[in-house]
Every structure is written in structure tokens, then in C-alpha cells.
Coordinates of C-alpha atoms in Angstrom, one line a residue:
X1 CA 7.0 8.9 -27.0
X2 CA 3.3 9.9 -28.6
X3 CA 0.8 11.7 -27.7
X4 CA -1.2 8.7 -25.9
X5 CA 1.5 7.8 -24.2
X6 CA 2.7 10.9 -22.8
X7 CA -0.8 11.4 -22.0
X8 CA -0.8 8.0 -20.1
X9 CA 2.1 9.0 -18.1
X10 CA 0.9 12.1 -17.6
X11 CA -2.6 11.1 -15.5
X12 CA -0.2 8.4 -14.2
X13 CA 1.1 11.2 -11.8
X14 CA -2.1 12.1 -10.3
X15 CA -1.5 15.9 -10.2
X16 CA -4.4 17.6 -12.4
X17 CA -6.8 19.5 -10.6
X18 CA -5.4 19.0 -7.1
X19 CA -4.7 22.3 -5.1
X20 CA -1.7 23.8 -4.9
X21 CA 1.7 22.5 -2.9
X22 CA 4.3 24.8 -1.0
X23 CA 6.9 22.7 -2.3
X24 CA 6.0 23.7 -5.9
X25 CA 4.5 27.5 -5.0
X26 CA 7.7 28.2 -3.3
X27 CA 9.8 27.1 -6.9
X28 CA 7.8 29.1 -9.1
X29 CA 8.9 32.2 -6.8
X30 CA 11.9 31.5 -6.8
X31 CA 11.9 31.9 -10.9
X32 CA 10.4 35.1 -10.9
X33 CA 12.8 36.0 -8.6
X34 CA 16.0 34.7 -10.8
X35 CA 14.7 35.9 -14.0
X36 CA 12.7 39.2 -12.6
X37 CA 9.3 38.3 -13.9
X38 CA 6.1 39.2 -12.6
X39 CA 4.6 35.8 -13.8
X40 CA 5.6 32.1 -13.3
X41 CA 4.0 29.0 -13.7
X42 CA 4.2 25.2 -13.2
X43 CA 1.9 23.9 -16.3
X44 CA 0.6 20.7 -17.3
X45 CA -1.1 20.1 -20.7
X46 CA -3.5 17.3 -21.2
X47 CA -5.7 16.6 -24.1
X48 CA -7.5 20.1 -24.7
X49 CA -6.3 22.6 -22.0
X50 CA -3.2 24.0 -20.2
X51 CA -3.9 23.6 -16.8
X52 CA -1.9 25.4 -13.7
X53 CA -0.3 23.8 -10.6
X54 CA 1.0 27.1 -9.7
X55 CA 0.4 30.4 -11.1
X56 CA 2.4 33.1 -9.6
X57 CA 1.3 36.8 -10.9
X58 CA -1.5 34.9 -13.4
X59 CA -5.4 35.3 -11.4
X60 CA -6.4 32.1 -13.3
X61 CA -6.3 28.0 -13.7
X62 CA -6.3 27.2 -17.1
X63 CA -6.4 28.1 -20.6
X64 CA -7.6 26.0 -23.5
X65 CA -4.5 24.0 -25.0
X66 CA -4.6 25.7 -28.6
X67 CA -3.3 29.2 -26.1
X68 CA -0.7 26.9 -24.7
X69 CA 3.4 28.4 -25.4
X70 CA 4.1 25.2 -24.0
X71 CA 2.5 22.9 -26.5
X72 CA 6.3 23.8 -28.6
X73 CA 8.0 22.7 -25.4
X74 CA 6.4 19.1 -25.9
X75 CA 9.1 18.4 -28.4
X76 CA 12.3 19.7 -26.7
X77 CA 12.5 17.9 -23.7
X78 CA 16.2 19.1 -22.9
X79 CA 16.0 22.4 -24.5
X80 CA 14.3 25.8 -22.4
X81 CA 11.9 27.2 -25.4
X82 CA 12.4 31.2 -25.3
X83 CA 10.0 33.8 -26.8
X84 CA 11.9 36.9 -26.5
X85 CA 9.0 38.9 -27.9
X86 CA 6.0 37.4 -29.1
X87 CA 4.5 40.0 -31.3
X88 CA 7.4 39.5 -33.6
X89 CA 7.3 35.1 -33.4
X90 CA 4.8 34.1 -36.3
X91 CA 3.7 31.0 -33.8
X92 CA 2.6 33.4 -31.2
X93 CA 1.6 36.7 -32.6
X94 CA -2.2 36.4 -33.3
X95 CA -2.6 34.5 -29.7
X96 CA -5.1 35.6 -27.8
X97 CA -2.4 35.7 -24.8
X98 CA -0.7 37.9 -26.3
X99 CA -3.4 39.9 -27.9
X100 CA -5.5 40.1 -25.1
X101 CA -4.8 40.1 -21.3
X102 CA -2.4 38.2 -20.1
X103 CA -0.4 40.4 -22.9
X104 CA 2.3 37.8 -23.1
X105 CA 5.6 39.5 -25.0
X106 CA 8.2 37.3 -23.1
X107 CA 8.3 33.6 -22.4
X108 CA 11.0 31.2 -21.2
X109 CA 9.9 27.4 -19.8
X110 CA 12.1 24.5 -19.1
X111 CA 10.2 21.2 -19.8
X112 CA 9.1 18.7 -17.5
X113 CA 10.7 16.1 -18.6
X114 CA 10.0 12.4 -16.9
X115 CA 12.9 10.0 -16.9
X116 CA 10.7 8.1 -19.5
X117 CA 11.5 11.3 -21.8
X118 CA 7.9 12.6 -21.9
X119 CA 7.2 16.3 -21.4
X120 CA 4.1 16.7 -18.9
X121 CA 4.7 20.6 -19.4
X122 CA 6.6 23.4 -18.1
X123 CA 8.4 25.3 -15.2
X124 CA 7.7 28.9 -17.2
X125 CA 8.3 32.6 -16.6
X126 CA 6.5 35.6 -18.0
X127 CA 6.9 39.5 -18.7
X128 CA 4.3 41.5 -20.2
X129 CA 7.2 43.6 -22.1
X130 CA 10.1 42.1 -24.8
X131 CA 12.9 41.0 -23.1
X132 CA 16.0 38.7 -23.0
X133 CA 17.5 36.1 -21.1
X134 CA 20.3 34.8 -19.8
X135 CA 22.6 31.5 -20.1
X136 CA 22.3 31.8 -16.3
X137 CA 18.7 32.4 -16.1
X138 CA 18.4 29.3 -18.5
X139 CA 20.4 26.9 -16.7
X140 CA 18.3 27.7 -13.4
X141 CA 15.2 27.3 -14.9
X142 CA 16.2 23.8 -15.9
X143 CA 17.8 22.9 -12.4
X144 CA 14.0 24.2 -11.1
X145 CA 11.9 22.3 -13.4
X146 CA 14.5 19.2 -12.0
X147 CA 13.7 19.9 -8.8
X148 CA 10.0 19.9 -9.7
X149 CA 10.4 16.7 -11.3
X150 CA 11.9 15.4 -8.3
X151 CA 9.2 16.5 -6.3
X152 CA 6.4 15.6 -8.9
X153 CA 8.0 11.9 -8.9
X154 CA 8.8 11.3 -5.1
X155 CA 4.8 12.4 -4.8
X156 CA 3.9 9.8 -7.3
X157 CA 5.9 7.1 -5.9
X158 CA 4.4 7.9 -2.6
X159 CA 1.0 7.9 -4.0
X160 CA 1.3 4.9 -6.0
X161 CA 2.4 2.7 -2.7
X162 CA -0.7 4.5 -0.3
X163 CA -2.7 2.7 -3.6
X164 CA -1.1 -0.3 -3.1
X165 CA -1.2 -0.2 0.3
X166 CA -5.0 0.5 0.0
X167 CA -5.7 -2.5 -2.4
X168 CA -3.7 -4.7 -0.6
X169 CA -5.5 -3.6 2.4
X170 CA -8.8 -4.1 1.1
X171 CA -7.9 -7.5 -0.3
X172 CA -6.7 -8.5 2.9
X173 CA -10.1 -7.3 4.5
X174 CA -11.9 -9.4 2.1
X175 CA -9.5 -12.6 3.3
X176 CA -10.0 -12.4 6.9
X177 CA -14.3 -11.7 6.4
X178 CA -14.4 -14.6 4.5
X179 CA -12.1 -17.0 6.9
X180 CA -14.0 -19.2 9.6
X181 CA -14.2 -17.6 13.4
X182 CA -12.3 -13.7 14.5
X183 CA -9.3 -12.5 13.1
X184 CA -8.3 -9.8 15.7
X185 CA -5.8 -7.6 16.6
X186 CA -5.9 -7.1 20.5
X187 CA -3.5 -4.0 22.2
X188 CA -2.4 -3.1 25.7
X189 CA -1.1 0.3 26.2
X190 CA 1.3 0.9 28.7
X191 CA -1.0 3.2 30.6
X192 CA -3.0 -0.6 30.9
X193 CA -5.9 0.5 28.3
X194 CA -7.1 -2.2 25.9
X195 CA -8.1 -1.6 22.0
X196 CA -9.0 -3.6 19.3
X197 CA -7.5 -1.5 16.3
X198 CA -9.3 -4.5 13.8
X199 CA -11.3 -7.1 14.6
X200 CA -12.8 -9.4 11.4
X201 CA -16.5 -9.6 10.5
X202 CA -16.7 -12.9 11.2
X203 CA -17.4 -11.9 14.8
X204 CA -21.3 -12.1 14.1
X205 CA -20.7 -15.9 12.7
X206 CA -19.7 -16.9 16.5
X207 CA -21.0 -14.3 18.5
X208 CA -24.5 -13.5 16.9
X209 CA -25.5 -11.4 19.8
X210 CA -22.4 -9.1 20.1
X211 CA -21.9 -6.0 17.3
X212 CA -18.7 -5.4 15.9
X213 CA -18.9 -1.7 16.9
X214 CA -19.8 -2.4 20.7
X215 CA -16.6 -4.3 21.1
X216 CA -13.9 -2.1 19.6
X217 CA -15.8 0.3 21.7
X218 CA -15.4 -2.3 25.3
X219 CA -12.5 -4.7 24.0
X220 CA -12.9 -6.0 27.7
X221 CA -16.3 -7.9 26.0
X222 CA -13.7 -10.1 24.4
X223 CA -12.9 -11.8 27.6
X224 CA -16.5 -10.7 29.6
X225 CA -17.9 -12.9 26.9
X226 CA -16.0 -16.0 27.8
X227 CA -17.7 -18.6 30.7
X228 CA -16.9 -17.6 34.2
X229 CA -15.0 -20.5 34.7
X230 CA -12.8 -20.1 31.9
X231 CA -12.5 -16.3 32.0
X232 CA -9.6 -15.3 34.3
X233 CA -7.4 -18.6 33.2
X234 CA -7.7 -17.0 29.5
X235 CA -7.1 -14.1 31.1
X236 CA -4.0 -15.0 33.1
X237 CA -2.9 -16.7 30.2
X238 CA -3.2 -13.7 27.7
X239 CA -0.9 -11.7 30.0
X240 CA 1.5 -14.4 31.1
X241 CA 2.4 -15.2 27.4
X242 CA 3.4 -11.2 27.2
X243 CA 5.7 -11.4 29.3
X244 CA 7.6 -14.2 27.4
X245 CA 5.6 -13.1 23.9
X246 CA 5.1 -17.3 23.6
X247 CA 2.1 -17.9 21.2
X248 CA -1.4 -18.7 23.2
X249 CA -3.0 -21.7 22.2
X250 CA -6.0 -22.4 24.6
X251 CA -9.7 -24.1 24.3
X252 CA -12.2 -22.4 26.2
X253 CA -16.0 -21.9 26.8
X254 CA -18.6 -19.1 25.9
X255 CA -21.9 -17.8 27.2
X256 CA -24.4 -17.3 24.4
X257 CA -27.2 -14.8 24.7
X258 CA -29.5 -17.8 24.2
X259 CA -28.2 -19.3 27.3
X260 CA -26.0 -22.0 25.4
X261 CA -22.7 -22.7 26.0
X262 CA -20.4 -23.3 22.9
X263 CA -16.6 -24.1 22.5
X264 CA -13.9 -21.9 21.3
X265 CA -9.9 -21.7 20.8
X266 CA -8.0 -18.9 20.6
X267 CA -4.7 -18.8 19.1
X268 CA -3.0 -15.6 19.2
X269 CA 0.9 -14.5 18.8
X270 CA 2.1 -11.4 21.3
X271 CA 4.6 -9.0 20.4
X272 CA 5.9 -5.8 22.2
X273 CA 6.4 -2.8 20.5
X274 CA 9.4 -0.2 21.0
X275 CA 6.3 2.2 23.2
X276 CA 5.6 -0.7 25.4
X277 CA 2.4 -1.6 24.1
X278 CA 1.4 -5.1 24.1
X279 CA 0.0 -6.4 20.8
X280 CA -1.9 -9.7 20.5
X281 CA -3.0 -10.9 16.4
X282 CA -5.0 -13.9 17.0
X283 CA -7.8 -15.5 16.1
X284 CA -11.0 -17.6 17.8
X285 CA -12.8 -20.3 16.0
X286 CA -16.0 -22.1 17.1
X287 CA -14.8 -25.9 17.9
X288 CA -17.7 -27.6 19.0
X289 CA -18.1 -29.7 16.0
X290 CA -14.2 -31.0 17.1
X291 CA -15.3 -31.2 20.7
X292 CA -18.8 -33.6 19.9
X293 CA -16.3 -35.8 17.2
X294 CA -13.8 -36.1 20.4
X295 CA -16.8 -37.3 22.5
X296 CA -18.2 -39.8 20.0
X297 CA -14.6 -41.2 19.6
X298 CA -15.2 -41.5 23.5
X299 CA -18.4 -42.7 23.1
X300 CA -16.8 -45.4 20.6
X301 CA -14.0 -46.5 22.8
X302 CA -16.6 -47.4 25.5
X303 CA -19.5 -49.3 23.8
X304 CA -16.5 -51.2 22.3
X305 CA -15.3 -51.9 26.3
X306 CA -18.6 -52.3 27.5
X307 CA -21.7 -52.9 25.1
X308 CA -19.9 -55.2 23.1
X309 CA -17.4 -56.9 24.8
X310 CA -20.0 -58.4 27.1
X311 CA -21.7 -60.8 25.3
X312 CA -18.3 -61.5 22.8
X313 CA -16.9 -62.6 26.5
X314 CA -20.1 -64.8 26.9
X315 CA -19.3 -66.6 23.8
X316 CA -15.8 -66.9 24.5
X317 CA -17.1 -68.6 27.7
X318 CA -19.2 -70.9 25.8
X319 CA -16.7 -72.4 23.7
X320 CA -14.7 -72.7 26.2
X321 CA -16.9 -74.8 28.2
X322 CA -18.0 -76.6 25.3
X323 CA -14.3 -77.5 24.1
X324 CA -14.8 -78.9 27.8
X325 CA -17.4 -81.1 27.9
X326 CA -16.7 -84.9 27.7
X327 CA -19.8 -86.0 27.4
X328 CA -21.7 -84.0 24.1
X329 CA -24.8 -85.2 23.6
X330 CA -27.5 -83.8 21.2
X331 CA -29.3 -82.2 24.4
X332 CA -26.3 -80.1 25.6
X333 CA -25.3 -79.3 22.5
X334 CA -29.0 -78.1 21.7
X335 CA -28.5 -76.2 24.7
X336 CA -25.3 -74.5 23.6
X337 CA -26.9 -73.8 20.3
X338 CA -29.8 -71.9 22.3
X339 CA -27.5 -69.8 24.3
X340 CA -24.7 -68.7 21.1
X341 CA -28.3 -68.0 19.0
X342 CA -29.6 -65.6 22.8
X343 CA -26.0 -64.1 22.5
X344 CA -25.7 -63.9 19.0
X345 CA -29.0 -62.1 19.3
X346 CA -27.8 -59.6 21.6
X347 CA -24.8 -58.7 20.1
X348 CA -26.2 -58.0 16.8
X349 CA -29.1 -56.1 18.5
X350 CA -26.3 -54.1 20.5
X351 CA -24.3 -53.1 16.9
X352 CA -27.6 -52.1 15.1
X353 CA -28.7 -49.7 17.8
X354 CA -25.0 -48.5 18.4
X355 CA -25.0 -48.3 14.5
X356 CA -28.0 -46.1 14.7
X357 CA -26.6 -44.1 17.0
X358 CA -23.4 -43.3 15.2
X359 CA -24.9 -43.1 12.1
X360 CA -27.3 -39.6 13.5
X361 CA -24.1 -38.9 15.0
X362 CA -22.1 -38.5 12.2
X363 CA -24.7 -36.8 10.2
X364 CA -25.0 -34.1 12.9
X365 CA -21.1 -33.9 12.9
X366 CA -21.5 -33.1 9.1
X367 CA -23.6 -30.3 9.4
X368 CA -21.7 -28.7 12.0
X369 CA -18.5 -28.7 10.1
X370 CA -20.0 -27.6 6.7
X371 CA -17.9 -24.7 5.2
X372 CA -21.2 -22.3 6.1
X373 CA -22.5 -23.3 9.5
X374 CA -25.5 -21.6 11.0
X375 CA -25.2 -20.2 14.2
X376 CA -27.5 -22.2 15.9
X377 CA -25.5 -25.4 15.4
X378 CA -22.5 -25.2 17.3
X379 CA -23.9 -24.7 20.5
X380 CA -25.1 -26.9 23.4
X381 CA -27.3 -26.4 26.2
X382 CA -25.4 -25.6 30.0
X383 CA -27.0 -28.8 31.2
X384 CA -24.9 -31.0 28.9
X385 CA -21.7 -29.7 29.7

């Protein structure tokens, strides 16, 4: 592994310049303790210092990486690198560690080794006098610096899945803002108190005059908002699915702050978790573009019955009455003529306005169901409903 990528792996692990952690503190005791030293230290060394996670017996954070003992530790990642006395080591002797205060004369660090092989640093101990140490000694500091591995990866892991968690999250967020109607996530407690632990901001798309804050604060606006007819049968039904945790699928009326009335459904699946509570993840869409296209279907079906199916039952009746007559003269048949041409009149009179009417009909359908409506257009007044 090179330099770049051992410093690539090295940031990967998120650990410079955070504070310090007992799990850590508590090994680099335990190494002064094993190897009597008055100094230990968990180091990391990135592209110009030697930076401390732990410094037990050492009043300071970092040193610049040309000071660093480590930096020979770099290339023995299965080897503990020993100093015994560092005024008589030519790679050590005019440091200003040892010169000056610290007054380094013993060092012994196990690498850090990742299972990638890279060396992030070192699990070290330090005297401020020669000495030696043992195979014993050795061997412990390399279980330690194992155990700080262990440590330093089960942290990574964990940090790298609360960042994926995070973006995923966050991209989810973006999904459910962007998608038509609510998204919400509706809970009873089994002390009865209802929360809405997320609720989507398409909320101000259907409910202009309610704020996203004001609700999580009273979920009970959810249902408050609903038309008083309506409002205890969603109700009822809310809580009767729960009991069975069937999925709700219901169409029902709201009151708008503008004193319209528009049409909403609600589809929401219940679960129950292991505390009791009651969990709802639905959603509510505006439907009144669905509910006018059902109506002008209506609308449709009944010109058909009754505008137009008059005077086609007129001419039926005329031809009838004409494959009747015995006695077809130029008169009656003039007279037949007159009546078709009246009827034929009517009826084409009848499918132009009807025509007309569809054709407004249709437009206004298209601008309610346009990927972007505006608020105003899925609403109707009380009086037409």
C-alpha cells in the first residue's frame, strides 16, 4: 500500500481530531501498566503531523510528523519497532523529542495495522530513561493495538452505516416532498396519545392553510380537518382497521379555510408494535380531479339517456310510420321531410352544445390533473356538493 492510499484509508476511519474514547484511554493504561512506563499513546500520522487519540503521561496533541518514532513503524506492519535508547539510535538522536522535553530514551509501538495491511500508526509506550523490553511485553502490545483495531474498525463500520442511513434518509425525504398529496406516519401510544413522528411537505400542496409544525404539534388536526360528516366514519375506521391491522382505503371530504370543500383518499397500512403502540404509514391525496371525471362520465351516461335519445326515438317513430303509410303522396312525404329536417335540427343542436360542454369540461379536468396543480383548483364550493 502507498502513501496515498494508506492516507485514504486512513481519513476513511473518521478518527482525527475527535476527542478522546474510554474504550481507547482505558488501553493505553493498561500498556503503561504492562510495560511500567509513564507514557503511552494511541498515534495516528497523516500527511505532516503525528496526531494523539490518547496520550497517557504526554500534556499535549500533536507533534509535527518529521518528530514522529512512528513514521519507522509505517513499514513493519507485523513487527513492534523498539528504541531501547535513543541517544545511541542514529535515526533518533538529534530529535527534538529526545533532545528537548518529552526526553524520549525508550520507545516500543505495535502498529496499527488495518486488515487492508496499512499502518494508520501506533499503540506506543514511553520512558524518559534507556531501557529494555520483554517478549512478553511485546506480544501484549500487539494483542492491544488488535484490540484497538478492533475497536477503531467496529466504530468505522458503525459510522459508515449512520452515513448511509443519513443519505438514504435524506434521499428518501426528497422522494416523499416531491410525491403528490401527505406521506405520514400516524402513532397511537398505548397511554391513547397521538404523534406524527414524520409527516411529508406536501401537506401545504392540499392543505394550504395548515403548517406542518402545528400539526405534529395537534396530530388530532389530521382528522379535525376532515368534514363533519366524514370525520368520525374516518375516525371509526382508522381504529377499527387496528384492531385487525387491514389496510384503510377510504374517500372522504375536507373543510378548506376558504370555505371550499375538496375530496381526499387516504390509504394507510396499520401495524402494532411489540410496546403496543399503534402505527399508521399512509398517505392522503387530493381526488377531486377523479371525482369531477366520475361526474362527467355521469353527466355522459345521462345526456346519452335523455338529451339525445329523444329526438333519435322521434325519428325512429317517423320511419316507422312512414314504412306505414299506404298512400305516399308528395304532400305527406313533404311533410315527413319537414319533421326529420325539425328533428335532425334538434339533434345536431343538442350534440353541439353537449359537445361544448364536454369540451370546457375536459379542459378543466386537464388542468386539475396536471403534475403541478395549484391549490386553488381542486376545490369546489359547499353549495355544489
Amino acid at each position: 500500500m502507498n502513501e496515498q492510499e494508506r492516507l485514504q484509508e486512513l481519513e476513511s476511519y473518521h478518527i482525527l481530531d475527535t476527542p478522546p474514547e474510554k474504550e481507547l484511554e482505558e488501553l493505553t493504561q493498561i500498556a503503561s501498566a504492562i510495560c511500567g512506563t509513564p507514557i503511552s499513546l494511541i498515534t495516528f500520522l497523516d500527511d505532516h503531523r503525528q496526531w494523539f487519540k490518547s496520550h497517557i503521561g504526554l500534556p499535549i496533541e500533536e507533534t509535527p510528523r518529521s518528530q514522529a518514532f512512528c513514521e519507522y513503524a509505517l513499514h513493519c506492519p507485523t513487527e513492534v519497532l523498539v528504541v531501547e535508547d535513543s541517544l545511541n539510535d542514529g535515526r533518533f538522536q538529534h530529535n527534538l523529542l529526545v533532545q528537548e522535553v518529552p526526553h524520549i530514551r525508550f520507545y516500543a509501538g505495535a502498529p496499527l495495522t488495518t486488515p487492508n495491511g496499512g499502518v494508520l500508526g501506533t499503540l506506543c509506550v514511553i520512558d524518559t530513561r534507556p531501557r529494555k523490553i520483554t517478549e512478553i511485553q511485546k506480544n501484549a502490545l500487539q494483542l492491544l493495538a488488535k484490540k484497538a483495531m478492533t475497536y477503531l474498525h467496529t466504530r468505522k463500520l458503525l459510522l459508515d452505516q449512520a452515513r448511509y442511513m443519513e443519505m438514504n434518509a435524506a434521499r428518501l425525504k426528497k422522494l416523499t416532498d416531491q410525491a403528490p398529496g401527505v406521506i405520514f406516519q400516524l402513532e397511537l401510544s398505548p397511554q391513547g396519545q397521538l404523534s406524527l413522528p414524520f409527516l411529508s411537505e406536501g401537506l401545504s400542496d392540499i392543505f394550504p392553510h395548515l403548517k406542518k409544525e402545528d400539526m405534529q404539534k395537534v396530530p388530532e388536526l389530521l382528522f379535525m380537518v376532515m368534514h363533519p360528516e366524514d370525520r368520525a366514519i374516518v375516525y371509526e375506521k382508522f381504529f377499527a382497521a387496528s384492531d385487525q391491522l387491514v389496510p384503510i382505503d377510504i374517500e372522504h371530504r375536507a373543510l378548506l379555510e376558504n370555505g371550499c370543500i375538496a375530496w381526499y383518499l387516504t390509504k394507510a397500512q396499520p401495524e402494532k408494535r411489540a410496546d403496543g403502540t399503534l402505527v399508521w404509514y399512509g398517505a392522503t391525496q387530493n381526488i377531486n380531479a377523479q371525482k369531477k371525471h366520475i361526474q362527467t362520465l355521469e353527466r355522459i351516461l345521462f345526456d346519452i339517456s335523455h338529451i339525445l335519445r329523444g329526438p333519435i326515438t322521434t325519428l325512429s317513430g317517423l320511419t316507422m310510420v312512414m314504412e306505414m303509410e299506404k298512400e305516399m303522396n308528395e304532400q305527406k312525404l313533404c311533410e315527413f321531410l319537414g319533421h326529420i329536417k325539425s328533428v335532425s335540427e334538434k339533434l345536431n343542436s343538442n350534440t353541439r352544445k353537449l359537445n361544448k360542454t364536454y369540451t370546457q369540461q375536459r379542459e378543466s379536468l386537464t388542468l386539475q390533473t396536471s403534475i403541478f396543480p395549484t391549490n386553488n383548483s381542486s376545490t369546489q364550493k359547499t353549495s355544489n356538493n
